[in-house]
């Protein structure tokens, strides 16, 4: 891995920021530049085929999706194209259809927007909207293509929608996976026959058997574990934020919480799988910990940002004996306002 690379930061301000992260000899994090991108480029997604290309939501009432390029030498970001997501507050982007298109979760109004990509990876094709209007209070929050279906956690409807392209190039609802009432499924990861779902309102991580096709019936719940730190005062109002999974050197799941009243800031809960077991809680000193992501080859580092304080911190993923996460670099609060997502290039 290179001794330095760029990290792009999405936010609830009009700017996308470029950071330089140096890993050797002494890890350090510094601001390189900022570029305007709409009103609220809250979620970023990199293009795995071309690291100079990435995408950003504009999380406003009239949502949009943007394509951008980053100069690999200077870190300068340049907007290229945009398309309406046909829904409000687009909160997440992901690749779908074997990487041929993008899916966007529209939180406002509850819908998923899909668009194909042109060969250059920058221009958008025609869009398609799938509405979740079968239920009230739909708030779609994420798009996950597991290779057989697209899963959409719906925080408002307490279910995970299952979408497919059965016999057509159009996406359609093929069913849903009910979740505990009031739990607020926010984000999920799929691995080794299981769906791991983070619930914003219940502050839990659940494990369900993953139905691999639409004929496989409803997944069964295997585990349901709180992510609230053991030393958080009883009755505190917390909101789960992000869930990540690293497969190497051993499978681990990282789940973050927001708005913990502890003076030590919000925490990241760490789980082993098979069986799902919470093995650690790492206090971050960050407030309203929303954006969490892996950066570096082999997910060597984890970066986290406090939207309401604490700045941005980078952790090296280390062994259980060393505490799982070791802080190695940081950026003070106020350098980047309201950081919400991260990608590395």
mmCIF file of C-alpha atoms in Angstrom:
data_model
loop_
_atom_site.group_PDB
_atom_site.id
_atom_site.type_symbol
_atom_site.label_atom_id
_atom_site.label_comp_id
_atom_site.label_asym_id
_atom_site.label_seq_id
_atom_site.Cartn_x
_atom_site.Cartn_y
_atom_site.Cartn_z
ATOM 1 C CA UNK A 1 0.000 0.000 0.000
ATOM 2 C CA UNK A 2 1.185 3.532 -0.768
ATOM 3 C CA UNK A 3 2.452 5.539 2.200
ATOM 4 C CA UNK A 4 -0.146 8.213 1.438
ATOM 5 C CA UNK A 5 -3.493 8.523 -0.324
ATOM 6 C CA UNK A 6 -6.469 10.835 -0.623
ATOM 7 C CA UNK A 7 -9.698 10.510 1.342
ATOM 8 C CA UNK A 8 -12.808 12.304 0.075
ATOM 9 C CA UNK A 9 -15.333 13.524 2.630
ATOM 10 C CA UNK A 10 -19.050 14.039 1.987
ATOM 11 C CA UNK A 11 -20.985 16.386 4.241
ATOM 12 C CA UNK A 12 -24.214 18.230 4.978
ATOM 13 C CA UNK A 13 -22.613 21.409 3.615
ATOM 14 C CA UNK A 14 -22.173 22.330 -0.084
ATOM 15 C CA UNK A 15 -18.620 20.971 -0.107
ATOM 16 C CA UNK A 16 -16.738 17.748 -0.759
ATOM 17 C CA UNK A 17 -13.354 17.851 0.971
ATOM 18 C CA UNK A 18 -10.111 16.154 -0.023
ATOM 19 C CA UNK A 19 -7.877 14.917 2.796
ATOM 20 C CA UNK A 20 -4.367 13.540 2.541
ATOM 21 C CA UNK A 21 -3.686 10.582 4.800
ATOM 22 C CA UNK A 22 -0.050 9.614 5.304
ATOM 23 C CA UNK A 23 0.574 6.206 6.868
ATOM 24 C CA UNK A 24 4.387 6.180 7.160
ATOM 25 C CA UNK A 25 6.588 6.947 8.989
ATOM 26 C CA UNK A 26 4.170 8.854 11.233
ATOM 27 C CA UNK A 27 0.463 8.731 10.345
ATOM 28 C CA UNK A 28 -1.084 12.146 9.705
ATOM 29 C CA UNK A 29 -4.280 13.632 8.281
ATOM 30 C CA UNK A 30 -4.539 17.030 6.578
ATOM 31 C CA UNK A 31 -6.990 19.053 4.478
ATOM 32 C CA UNK A 32 -5.929 19.482 0.846
ATOM 33 C CA UNK A 33 -8.872 21.237 -0.815
ATOM 34 C CA UNK A 34 -12.639 21.634 -0.964
ATOM 35 C CA UNK A 35 -14.987 21.671 -3.965
ATOM 36 C CA UNK A 36 -18.626 22.711 -4.247
ATOM 37 C CA UNK A 37 -21.106 19.957 -5.156
ATOM 38 C CA UNK A 38 -24.770 20.866 -4.884
ATOM 39 C CA UNK A 39 -26.209 21.717 -1.491
ATOM 40 C CA UNK A 40 -25.651 18.602 0.618
ATOM 41 C CA UNK A 41 -23.334 15.914 -0.845
ATOM 42 C CA UNK A 42 -23.909 13.616 2.104
ATOM 43 C CA UNK A 43 -23.030 10.211 0.606
ATOM 44 C CA UNK A 44 -20.097 9.343 -1.661
ATOM 45 C CA UNK A 45 -19.447 6.197 -3.703
ATOM 46 C CA UNK A 46 -16.251 5.329 -5.572
ATOM 47 C CA UNK A 47 -16.133 3.626 -8.971
ATOM 48 C CA UNK A 48 -14.243 0.313 -8.578
ATOM 49 C CA UNK A 49 -13.249 0.314 -12.257
ATOM 50 C CA UNK A 50 -11.763 3.819 -12.245
ATOM 51 C CA UNK A 51 -10.584 5.318 -8.964
ATOM 52 C CA UNK A 52 -10.710 8.838 -10.441
ATOM 53 C CA UNK A 53 -14.511 8.628 -10.774
ATOM 54 C CA UNK A 54 -16.955 8.869 -7.911
ATOM 55 C CA UNK A 55 -20.586 9.763 -7.233
ATOM 56 C CA UNK A 56 -22.360 11.955 -4.685
ATOM 57 C CA UNK A 57 -25.927 12.420 -3.547
ATOM 58 C CA UNK A 58 -27.400 15.873 -3.070
ATOM 59 C CA UNK A 59 -29.571 15.232 -0.022
ATOM 60 C CA UNK A 60 -32.217 17.914 -0.497
ATOM 61 C CA UNK A 61 -35.988 17.920 -0.964
ATOM 62 C CA UNK A 62 -35.396 17.870 -4.729
ATOM 63 C CA UNK A 63 -32.754 15.155 -4.668
ATOM 64 C CA UNK A 64 -30.089 14.602 -7.277
ATOM 65 C CA UNK A 65 -27.165 12.342 -8.083
ATOM 66 C CA UNK A 66 -23.833 13.695 -9.340
ATOM 67 C CA UNK A 67 -20.811 12.169 -11.050
ATOM 68 C CA UNK A 68 -17.419 13.714 -10.364
ATOM 69 C CA UNK A 69 -13.727 13.148 -11.014
ATOM 70 C CA UNK A 70 -10.798 13.586 -8.659
ATOM 71 C CA UNK A 71 -7.285 14.323 -9.873
ATOM 72 C CA UNK A 72 -5.102 11.484 -8.527
ATOM 73 C CA UNK A 73 -2.114 13.827 -8.208
ATOM 74 C CA UNK A 74 -3.582 17.000 -6.725
ATOM 75 C CA UNK A 75 -6.819 15.726 -5.178
ATOM 76 C CA UNK A 76 -8.838 18.409 -6.964
ATOM 77 C CA UNK A 77 -12.505 17.458 -7.427
ATOM 78 C CA UNK A 78 -14.469 18.427 -10.558
ATOM 79 C CA UNK A 79 -18.239 17.864 -11.067
ATOM 80 C CA UNK A 80 -19.229 16.297 -14.412
ATOM 81 C CA UNK A 81 -22.900 15.306 -14.693
ATOM 82 C CA UNK A 82 -26.084 15.168 -12.656
ATOM 83 C CA UNK A 83 -29.529 13.577 -12.726
ATOM 84 C CA UNK A 84 -32.649 13.960 -10.593
ATOM 85 C CA UNK A 85 -33.353 11.054 -8.238
ATOM 86 C CA UNK A 86 -37.085 11.766 -8.598
ATOM 87 C CA UNK A 87 -37.424 11.784 -4.828
ATOM 88 C CA UNK A 88 -36.397 13.733 -1.764
ATOM 89 C CA UNK A 89 -33.380 13.386 0.527
ATOM 90 C CA UNK A 90 -31.353 10.733 -1.338
ATOM 91 C CA UNK A 91 -29.290 9.220 1.443
ATOM 92 C CA UNK A 92 -27.321 6.329 -0.101
ATOM 93 C CA UNK A 93 -25.860 5.158 -3.435
ATOM 94 C CA UNK A 94 -24.623 1.755 -4.539
ATOM 95 C CA UNK A 95 -23.850 -0.187 -7.685
ATOM 96 C CA UNK A 96 -26.522 -2.581 -8.967
ATOM 97 C CA UNK A 97 -26.952 -4.992 -11.859
ATOM 98 C CA UNK A 98 -23.396 -6.348 -11.912
ATOM 99 C CA UNK A 99 -22.013 -2.839 -11.807
ATOM 100 C CA UNK A 100 -23.891 -1.568 -14.860
ATOM 101 C CA UNK A 101 -25.977 0.966 -12.963
ATOM 102 C CA UNK A 102 -26.542 2.827 -9.738
ATOM 103 C CA UNK A 103 -29.302 2.615 -7.145
ATOM 104 C CA UNK A 104 -30.208 5.479 -4.831
ATOM 105 C CA UNK A 105 -32.321 5.325 -1.657
ATOM 106 C CA UNK A 106 -34.681 8.314 -1.421
ATOM 107 C CA UNK A 107 -35.404 8.801 2.277
ATOM 108 C CA UNK A 108 -38.057 11.448 1.665
ATOM 109 C CA UNK A 109 -41.245 9.851 0.404
ATOM 110 C CA UNK A 110 -39.811 6.336 0.361
ATOM 111 C CA UNK A 111 -38.509 5.202 -3.017
ATOM 112 C CA UNK A 112 -35.522 3.755 -4.832
ATOM 113 C CA UNK A 113 -34.132 5.384 -7.965
ATOM 114 C CA UNK A 114 -32.140 3.444 -10.560
ATOM 115 C CA UNK A 115 -30.086 4.658 -13.499
ATOM 116 C CA UNK A 116 -27.725 3.030 -15.954
ATOM 117 C CA UNK A 117 -24.234 4.379 -16.625
ATOM 118 C CA UNK A 118 -22.720 5.184 -19.994
ATOM 119 C CA UNK A 119 -19.416 3.579 -20.988
ATOM 120 C CA UNK A 120 -17.398 6.484 -19.599
ATOM 121 C CA UNK A 121 -18.888 5.857 -16.132
ATOM 122 C CA UNK A 122 -19.765 9.541 -15.842
ATOM 123 C CA UNK A 123 -22.909 10.127 -17.902
ATOM 124 C CA UNK A 124 -26.229 8.771 -16.687
ATOM 125 C CA UNK A 125 -28.828 6.907 -18.743
ATOM 126 C CA UNK A 126 -32.577 6.924 -18.251
ATOM 127 C CA UNK A 127 -33.851 6.683 -14.711
ATOM 128 C CA UNK A 128 -36.471 4.463 -13.107
ATOM 129 C CA UNK A 129 -38.292 5.053 -9.825
ATOM 130 C CA UNK A 130 -39.650 2.282 -7.588
ATOM 131 C CA UNK A 131 -42.064 3.620 -4.976
ATOM 132 C CA UNK A 132 -42.712 1.913 -1.662
ATOM 133 C CA UNK A 133 -46.212 3.346 -1.418
ATOM 134 C CA UNK A 134 -47.769 0.089 -0.187
ATOM 135 C CA UNK A 135 -47.012 1.299 3.348
ATOM 136 C CA UNK A 136 -47.208 4.545 5.260
ATOM 137 C CA UNK A 137 -44.144 6.435 6.485
ATOM 138 C CA UNK A 138 -41.658 4.775 4.141
ATOM 139 C CA UNK A 139 -38.073 6.024 4.559
ATOM 140 C CA UNK A 140 -35.715 4.060 2.319
ATOM 141 C CA UNK A 141 -32.170 4.288 3.660
ATOM 142 C CA UNK A 142 -29.763 2.055 1.723
ATOM 143 C CA UNK A 143 -29.255 0.048 -1.489
ATOM 144 C CA UNK A 144 -27.491 -3.352 -1.303
ATOM 145 C CA UNK A 145 -27.124 -5.681 -4.305
ATOM 146 C CA UNK A 146 -26.256 -9.160 -2.996
ATOM 147 C CA UNK A 147 -25.943 -10.664 -6.473
ATOM 148 C CA UNK A 148 -29.422 -12.167 -6.583
ATOM 149 C CA UNK A 149 -31.579 -9.252 -5.460
ATOM 150 C CA UNK A 150 -31.426 -5.639 -4.287
ATOM 151 C CA UNK A 151 -32.187 -5.140 -0.599
ATOM 152 C CA UNK A 152 -33.516 -1.785 0.624
ATOM 153 C CA UNK A 153 -33.755 -1.226 4.406
ATOM 154 C CA UNK A 154 -36.802 0.951 5.103
ATOM 155 C CA UNK A 155 -36.358 2.782 8.394
ATOM 156 C CA UNK A 156 -39.914 4.104 8.433
ATOM 157 C CA UNK A 157 -41.763 0.938 7.379
ATOM 158 C CA UNK A 158 -39.714 -1.498 9.529
ATOM 159 C CA UNK A 159 -38.951 -3.870 6.695
ATOM 160 C CA UNK A 160 -36.301 -4.666 4.100
ATOM 161 C CA UNK A 161 -37.625 -4.506 0.553
ATOM 162 C CA UNK A 162 -36.534 -7.145 -1.971
ATOM 163 C CA UNK A 163 -36.237 -5.912 -5.554
ATOM 164 C CA UNK A 164 -35.386 -7.826 -8.701
ATOM 165 C CA UNK A 165 -35.251 -7.676 -12.489
ATOM 166 C CA UNK A 166 -37.201 -10.849 -13.114
ATOM 167 C CA UNK A 167 -37.682 -11.240 -16.871
ATOM 168 C CA UNK A 168 -37.069 -7.553 -17.539
ATOM 169 C CA UNK A 169 -34.513 -4.780 -17.300
ATOM 170 C CA UNK A 170 -36.877 -2.870 -15.004
ATOM 171 C CA UNK A 171 -36.613 -3.133 -11.242
ATOM 172 C CA UNK A 172 -39.714 -4.196 -9.315
ATOM 173 C CA UNK A 173 -40.684 -5.152 -5.762
ATOM 174 C CA UNK A 174 -40.595 -8.921 -5.251
ATOM 175 C CA UNK A 175 -41.389 -8.980 -1.558
ATOM 176 C CA UNK A 176 -40.087 -7.741 1.780
ATOM 177 C CA UNK A 177 -38.515 -8.988 4.998
ATOM 178 C CA UNK A 178 -40.409 -7.783 8.097
ATOM 179 C CA UNK A 179 -38.382 -6.310 10.963
ATOM 180 C CA UNK A 180 -39.320 -5.680 14.583
ATOM 181 C CA UNK A 181 -41.934 -2.925 14.854
ATOM 182 C CA UNK A 182 -40.378 0.420 15.700
ATOM 183 C CA UNK A 183 -36.801 -0.848 15.279
ATOM 184 C CA UNK A 184 -35.975 1.327 12.257
ATOM 185 C CA UNK A 185 -33.758 -0.820 9.983
ATOM 186 C CA UNK A 186 -31.146 1.608 8.653
ATOM 187 C CA UNK A 187 -28.215 -0.224 7.011
ATOM 188 C CA UNK A 188 -27.237 -3.855 6.461
ATOM 189 C CA UNK A 189 -24.471 -6.117 5.221
ATOM 190 C CA UNK A 190 -24.819 -9.587 3.689
ATOM 191 C CA UNK A 191 -22.240 -12.302 4.286
ATOM 192 C CA UNK A 192 -21.997 -16.081 4.277
ATOM 193 C CA UNK A 193 -25.707 -16.786 4.216
ATOM 194 C CA UNK A 194 -26.712 -14.095 6.710
ATOM 195 C CA UNK A 195 -28.195 -10.591 6.658
ATOM 196 C CA UNK A 196 -26.842 -8.356 9.438
ATOM 197 C CA UNK A 197 -29.119 -5.347 9.938
ATOM 198 C CA UNK A 198 -28.441 -2.264 12.048
ATOM 199 C CA UNK A 199 -31.589 -0.772 13.586
ATOM 200 C CA UNK A 200 -31.464 2.975 14.210
ATOM 201 C CA UNK A 201 -34.266 3.241 16.763
ATOM 202 C CA UNK A 202 -33.771 -0.038 18.633
ATOM 203 C CA UNK A 203 -29.965 0.347 18.663
ATOM 204 C CA UNK A 204 -29.570 -3.316 17.814
ATOM 205 C CA UNK A 205 -27.732 -5.507 15.340
ATOM 206 C CA UNK A 206 -29.759 -8.463 14.118
ATOM 207 C CA UNK A 207 -28.743 -11.543 12.152
ATOM 208 C CA UNK A 208 -31.170 -13.269 9.810
ATOM 209 C CA UNK A 209 -30.662 -16.143 7.427
ATOM 210 C CA UNK A 210 -30.258 -14.648 3.937
ATOM 211 C CA UNK A 211 -32.861 -15.763 1.400
ATOM 212 C CA UNK A 212 -30.875 -16.100 -1.828
ATOM 213 C CA UNK A 213 -33.837 -16.046 -4.185
ATOM 214 C CA UNK A 214 -37.422 -14.829 -4.145
ATOM 215 C CA UNK A 215 -38.751 -18.385 -3.750
ATOM 216 C CA UNK A 216 -36.786 -19.107 -0.590
ATOM 217 C CA UNK A 217 -39.337 -17.701 1.844
ATOM 218 C CA UNK A 218 -38.759 -15.438 4.820
ATOM 219 C CA UNK A 219 -35.394 -15.365 6.598
ATOM 220 C CA UNK A 220 -35.357 -16.512 10.215
ATOM 221 C CA UNK A 221 -33.873 -14.376 12.978
ATOM 222 C CA UNK A 222 -30.716 -15.893 14.437
ATOM 223 C CA UNK A 223 -29.555 -13.149 16.811
ATOM 224 C CA UNK A 224 -30.604 -9.734 18.145
ATOM 225 C CA UNK A 225 -27.963 -7.862 20.169
ATOM 226 C CA UNK A 226 -27.835 -4.323 21.567
ATOM 227 C CA UNK A 227 -25.019 -2.059 20.367
ATOM 228 C CA UNK A 228 -25.458 0.413 23.247
ATOM 229 C CA UNK A 229 -22.250 0.588 25.338
ATOM 230 C CA UNK A 230 -22.436 -1.119 28.696
ATOM 231 C CA UNK A 231 -21.532 2.122 30.540
ATOM 232 C CA UNK A 232 -24.108 4.348 28.815
ATOM 233 C CA UNK A 233 -26.671 5.626 31.365
ATOM 234 C CA UNK A 234 -29.936 3.715 31.301
ATOM 235 C CA UNK A 235 -32.714 5.521 29.449
ATOM 236 C CA UNK A 236 -30.378 7.477 27.151
ATOM 237 C CA UNK A 237 -31.686 8.202 23.652
ATOM 238 C CA UNK A 238 -29.212 6.939 21.081
ATOM 239 C CA UNK A 239 -29.454 6.364 17.351
ATOM 240 C CA UNK A 240 -27.506 3.648 15.520
ATOM 241 C CA UNK A 241 -25.470 4.999 12.611
ATOM 242 C CA UNK A 242 -23.405 2.723 10.387
ATOM 243 C CA UNK A 243 -22.524 -0.960 10.023
ATOM 244 C CA UNK A 244 -19.416 -2.286 8.268
ATOM 245 C CA UNK A 245 -18.002 -5.765 7.826
ATOM 246 C CA UNK A 246 -14.383 -6.770 7.306
ATOM 247 C CA UNK A 247 -13.653 -10.318 6.192
ATOM 248 C CA UNK A 248 -9.921 -10.427 6.927
ATOM 249 C CA UNK A 249 -7.973 -11.433 8.885
ATOM 250 C CA UNK A 250 -11.113 -12.729 10.644
ATOM 251 C CA UNK A 251 -14.725 -11.647 10.065
ATOM 252 C CA UNK A 252 -15.657 -8.650 12.228
ATOM 253 C CA UNK A 253 -18.640 -6.299 12.176
ATOM 254 C CA UNK A 254 -18.351 -2.675 13.293
ATOM 255 C CA UNK A 255 -21.535 -0.832 14.358
ATOM 256 C CA UNK A 256 -21.651 2.812 15.410
ATOM 257 C CA UNK A 257 -23.974 4.753 17.693
ATOM 258 C CA UNK A 258 -24.856 8.465 17.773
ATOM 259 C CA UNK A 259 -25.673 10.958 20.514
ATOM 260 C CA UNK A 260 -24.287 9.054 23.485
ATOM 261 C CA UNK A 261 -24.275 11.352 26.569
ATOM 262 C CA UNK A 262 -20.890 10.018 27.663
ATOM 263 C CA UNK A 263 -18.089 12.579 27.917
ATOM 264 C CA UNK A 264 -15.963 10.005 26.056
ATOM 265 C CA UNK A 265 -18.173 10.429 22.990
ATOM 266 C CA UNK A 266 -19.976 7.972 20.758
ATOM 267 C CA UNK A 267 -18.832 4.363 20.539
ATOM 268 C CA UNK A 268 -18.232 1.713 17.916
ATOM 269 C CA UNK A 269 -19.376 -1.772 18.894
ATOM 270 C CA UNK A 270 -17.380 -4.667 17.441
ATOM 271 C CA UNK A 271 -18.830 -8.116 16.808
ATOM 272 C CA UNK A 272 -17.494 -11.507 15.901
ATOM 273 C CA UNK A 273 -19.730 -13.670 13.737
ATOM 274 C CA UNK A 274 -20.793 -17.313 13.844
ATOM 275 C CA UNK A 275 -22.171 -16.931 16.437
ATOM 276 C CA UNK A 276 -22.814 -13.184 16.492
ATOM 277 C CA UNK A 277 -21.109 -11.926 19.657
ATOM 278 C CA UNK A 278 -20.192 -8.431 20.824
ATOM 279 C CA UNK A 279 -16.519 -8.481 21.743
ATOM 280 C CA UNK A 280 -15.599 -4.816 22.235
ATOM 281 C CA UNK A 281 -16.823 -1.231 22.595
ATOM 282 C CA UNK A 282 -14.486 1.560 21.497
ATOM 283 C CA UNK A 283 -15.212 5.121 22.617
ATOM 284 C CA UNK A 284 -14.253 7.663 19.934
ATOM 285 C CA UNK A 285 -14.578 11.102 21.491
ATOM 286 C CA UNK A 286 -16.775 12.017 18.501
ATOM 287 C CA UNK A 287 -20.266 13.489 18.754
ATOM 288 C CA UNK A 288 -23.102 12.319 16.483
ATOM 289 C CA UNK A 289 -20.950 9.676 14.806
ATOM 290 C CA UNK A 290 -22.628 9.233 11.411
ATOM 291 C CA UNK A 291 -19.921 8.630 8.810
ATOM 292 C CA UNK A 292 -17.753 5.518 9.261
ATOM 293 C CA UNK A 293 -15.815 3.765 6.483
ATOM 294 C CA UNK A 294 -12.862 1.509 5.765
ATOM 295 C CA UNK A 295 -9.926 3.059 3.902
ATOM 296 C CA UNK A 296 -6.676 1.622 2.606
ATOM 297 C CA UNK A 297 -5.791 -1.734 1.102
ATOM 298 C CA UNK A 298 -7.397 -4.718 2.848
ATOM 299 C CA UNK A 299 -9.516 -2.305 4.924
ATOM 300 C CA UNK A 300 -6.450 -1.581 7.020
ATOM 301 C CA UNK A 301 -7.910 1.595 8.503
ATOM 302 C CA UNK A 302 -11.291 2.840 9.719
ATOM 303 C CA UNK A 303 -12.173 6.538 9.476
ATOM 304 C CA UNK A 304 -14.964 8.155 11.504
ATOM 305 C CA UNK A 305 -16.393 11.662 11.738
ATOM 306 C CA UNK A 306 -18.397 13.520 14.352
ATOM 307 C CA UNK A 307 -21.107 15.606 12.697
ATOM 308 C CA UNK A 308 -21.635 17.632 15.864
ATOM 309 C CA UNK A 309 -18.148 17.654 17.305
ATOM 310 C CA UNK A 310 -14.896 15.826 17.843
ATOM 311 C CA UNK A 311 -13.539 16.207 14.318
ATOM 312 C CA UNK A 312 -12.407 13.256 12.188
ATOM 313 C CA UNK A 313 -10.309 10.312 13.388
ATOM 314 C CA UNK A 314 -8.479 7.475 11.658
ATOM 315 C CA UNK A 315 -7.998 4.136 13.394
ATOM 316 C CA UNK A 316 -5.744 1.270 12.432
ATOM 317 C CA UNK A 317 -7.500 -2.073 12.670
ATOM 318 C CA UNK A 318 -5.389 -4.104 15.081
ATOM 319 C CA UNK A 319 -5.640 -7.417 16.922
ATOM 320 C CA UNK A 320 -8.045 -8.190 19.737
ATOM 321 C CA UNK A 321 -5.112 -8.109 22.154
ATOM 322 C CA UNK A 322 -4.416 -4.487 21.126
ATOM 323 C CA UNK A 323 -8.061 -3.433 21.400
ATOM 324 C CA UNK A 324 -9.305 -3.895 17.806
ATOM 325 C CA UNK A 325 -9.004 -0.175 16.917
ATOM 326 C CA UNK A 326 -5.944 2.044 17.489
ATOM 327 C CA UNK A 327 -6.251 5.795 16.837
ATOM 328 C CA UNK A 328 -3.388 6.923 14.586
ATOM 329 C CA UNK A 329 -4.407 10.305 13.124
ATOM 330 C CA UNK A 330 -7.037 13.000 13.505
ATOM 331 C CA UNK A 331 -8.356 16.312 12.207
ATOM 332 C CA UNK A 332 -9.736 18.822 14.730
ATOM 333 C CA UNK A 333 -13.397 19.793 14.858
ATOM 334 C CA UNK A 334 -14.268 22.730 12.614
ATOM 335 C CA UNK A 335 -11.825 21.972 9.805
ATOM 336 C CA UNK A 336 -14.609 20.111 7.970
ATOM 337 C CA UNK A 337 -18.162 20.921 8.962
ATOM 338 C CA UNK A 338 -20.702 18.090 9.384
ATOM 339 C CA UNK A 339 -18.705 15.197 7.857
ATOM 340 C CA UNK A 340 -21.051 12.368 6.872
ATOM 341 C CA UNK A 341 -19.292 9.885 4.545
ATOM 342 C CA UNK A 342 -15.829 8.876 3.333
ATOM 343 C CA UNK A 343 -14.179 7.147 0.371
ATOM 344 C CA UNK A 344 -10.477 6.729 -0.454
ATOM 345 C CA UNK A 345 -8.650 7.088 -3.773
#
